[in-house]
Coordinates of C-alpha atoms in Angstrom, one line a residue:
M1 CA -11.1 -8.3 32.8
T2 CA -11.8 -5.6 30.2
G3 CA -11.9 -1.9 31.2
F4 CA -8.9 -2.1 33.5
V5 CA -5.6 -0.4 32.8
R6 CA -2.7 -2.8 32.1
P7 CA 0.3 -2.0 34.3
D8 CA 2.5 -1.4 31.2
E9 CA 0.1 1.2 29.7
G10 CA -0.3 3.7 32.4
L11 CA -3.4 5.8 33.1
T12 CA -3.6 7.3 29.6
G13 CA -3.6 4.0 27.7
R14 CA -1.1 2.8 25.1
Y15 CA -1.1 6.0 23.0
G16 CA -0.3 8.6 25.7
L17 CA -1.6 12.0 26.4
V18 CA -1.8 13.5 22.9
P19 CA -4.9 11.6 21.7
L20 CA -6.5 12.0 25.1
G21 CA -5.9 15.8 24.8
V22 CA -7.3 15.9 21.3
A23 CA -10.4 14.0 22.4
A24 CA -10.8 16.4 25.4
A25 CA -10.5 19.4 23.0
I26 CA -13.2 17.9 20.8
F27 CA -15.5 17.3 23.7
F28 CA -15.0 20.9 24.7
I29 CA -15.8 22.1 21.1
M30 CA -19.0 20.1 21.1
G31 CA -20.1 21.5 24.5
F32 CA -19.1 25.1 23.6
V33 CA -21.0 25.0 20.3
T34 CA -24.0 23.6 21.9
W35 CA -23.8 26.2 24.7
M36 CA -23.7 29.0 22.2
N37 CA -27.3 28.4 21.2
G38 CA -28.5 30.4 24.2
P39 CA -26.7 33.6 23.3
L40 CA -27.5 33.1 19.6
I41 CA -31.2 33.4 20.3
S42 CA -30.9 37.1 21.4
F43 CA -28.4 37.8 18.7
V44 CA -30.5 36.4 15.9
R45 CA -33.6 38.2 17.3
V46 CA -31.9 41.6 17.1
A47 CA -30.1 40.9 13.8
F48 CA -33.3 39.9 12.0
D49 CA -35.9 41.8 14.1
L50 CA -37.7 38.6 14.9
S51 CA -40.5 37.6 17.3
D52 CA -39.6 35.3 20.2
T53 CA -41.2 32.3 18.4
S54 CA -39.1 32.9 15.3
A55 CA -35.9 33.4 17.3
F56 CA -36.4 30.1 19.1
L57 CA -36.2 28.3 15.8
V58 CA -32.4 28.6 16.3
P59 CA -32.1 25.9 19.0
M60 CA -35.0 24.0 17.5
V61 CA -33.2 23.6 14.1
F62 CA -29.9 22.9 15.8
Y63 CA -31.3 20.1 17.9
F64 CA -33.5 18.8 15.1
S65 CA -30.3 18.2 13.1
Y66 CA -29.2 15.7 15.8
F67 CA -32.5 13.9 15.3
L68 CA -32.3 14.0 11.6
F69 CA -28.6 13.1 11.1
S70 CA -27.8 10.7 13.9
L71 CA -28.6 7.5 12.0
P72 CA -27.0 8.7 8.7
A73 CA -24.0 9.7 10.7
S74 CA -23.6 6.2 12.1
F75 CA -23.7 4.7 8.5
L76 CA -21.3 7.4 7.3
A77 CA -18.9 6.6 10.2
R78 CA -19.0 2.9 9.4
K79 CA -18.2 3.6 5.7
L80 CA -15.5 6.2 6.3
G81 CA -13.9 4.9 9.4
L82 CA -13.5 6.7 12.7
R83 CA -10.5 9.0 11.9
T84 CA -11.8 10.0 8.5
G85 CA -15.3 10.5 10.0
L86 CA -13.8 12.8 12.6
S87 CA -12.1 14.8 9.9
V88 CA -15.3 15.0 7.9
S89 CA -17.3 16.0 11.0
L90 CA -14.8 18.9 11.7
L91 CA -15.2 20.0 8.0
L92 CA -19.0 19.9 8.3
C93 CA -18.9 22.0 11.5
A94 CA -16.6 24.5 9.8
A95 CA -18.8 24.7 6.8
G96 CA -21.9 25.2 9.0
V97 CA -20.2 28.1 10.9
A98 CA -19.1 29.7 7.6
L99 CA -22.6 29.4 6.1
F100 CA -24.1 30.8 9.3
G101 CA -21.8 33.7 9.4
Q102 CA -22.2 34.4 5.7
F103 CA -26.0 34.3 5.8
I104 CA -26.0 36.5 8.9
A105 CA -24.0 39.1 7.1
M106 CA -26.4 38.9 4.1
R107 CA -29.4 39.1 6.5
L108 CA -30.9 35.8 5.2
Y109 CA -32.6 34.1 8.1
G110 CA -33.4 30.8 6.3
G111 CA -29.8 30.6 5.2
A112 CA -28.6 31.1 8.8
L113 CA -30.8 28.3 9.9
T114 CA -29.4 26.1 7.1
G115 CA -25.9 26.9 8.5
L116 CA -27.0 25.7 11.9
L117 CA -28.5 22.6 10.4
V118 CA -25.1 21.8 8.7
M119 CA -23.2 22.5 11.9
G120 CA -25.6 20.2 13.8
A121 CA -25.0 17.5 11.2
G122 CA -21.2 17.8 11.7
L123 CA -21.7 17.6 15.5
S124 CA -23.9 14.5 15.1
L125 CA -21.1 12.8 13.1
M126 CA -18.5 14.0 15.6
Q127 CA -20.4 12.5 18.6
V128 CA -20.8 9.2 16.7
V129 CA -17.1 8.9 16.0
I130 CA -15.4 10.4 19.0
N131 CA -16.7 8.0 21.6
P132 CA -15.3 4.9 20.0
L133 CA -12.1 6.7 19.3
V134 CA -11.7 7.5 22.9
R135 CA -12.3 3.9 23.8
A136 CA -9.7 2.8 21.3
C137 CA -7.1 5.1 22.9

């Protein structure tokens, strides 16, 4: 019977609470970054003096990155492995945030959207690797 906890493993599996806590923190990061798209719309609209249509490119580009990078993320995760894939996904997210912040400071709207695209690519890879990692714990 798979899926049931063995008596000698406890409720957190054989690795304990630390991996479970890390996975919970990563799920929180994914949710928080995705939630931030709503407030970013008004921030970007003011920062670049955009119309509503142009400002709503922020969530469109972010969610388009999921569509664009989901299959390549699965191939990359298979090639790198789950742990290395998680590290790469965190680096991609950090690079996307850095690009977004830098281009906002430079007032380059296309660059800011590029930063969001990179961040979405990192989150796509993160979602591909975190679910099997949680299952392995």
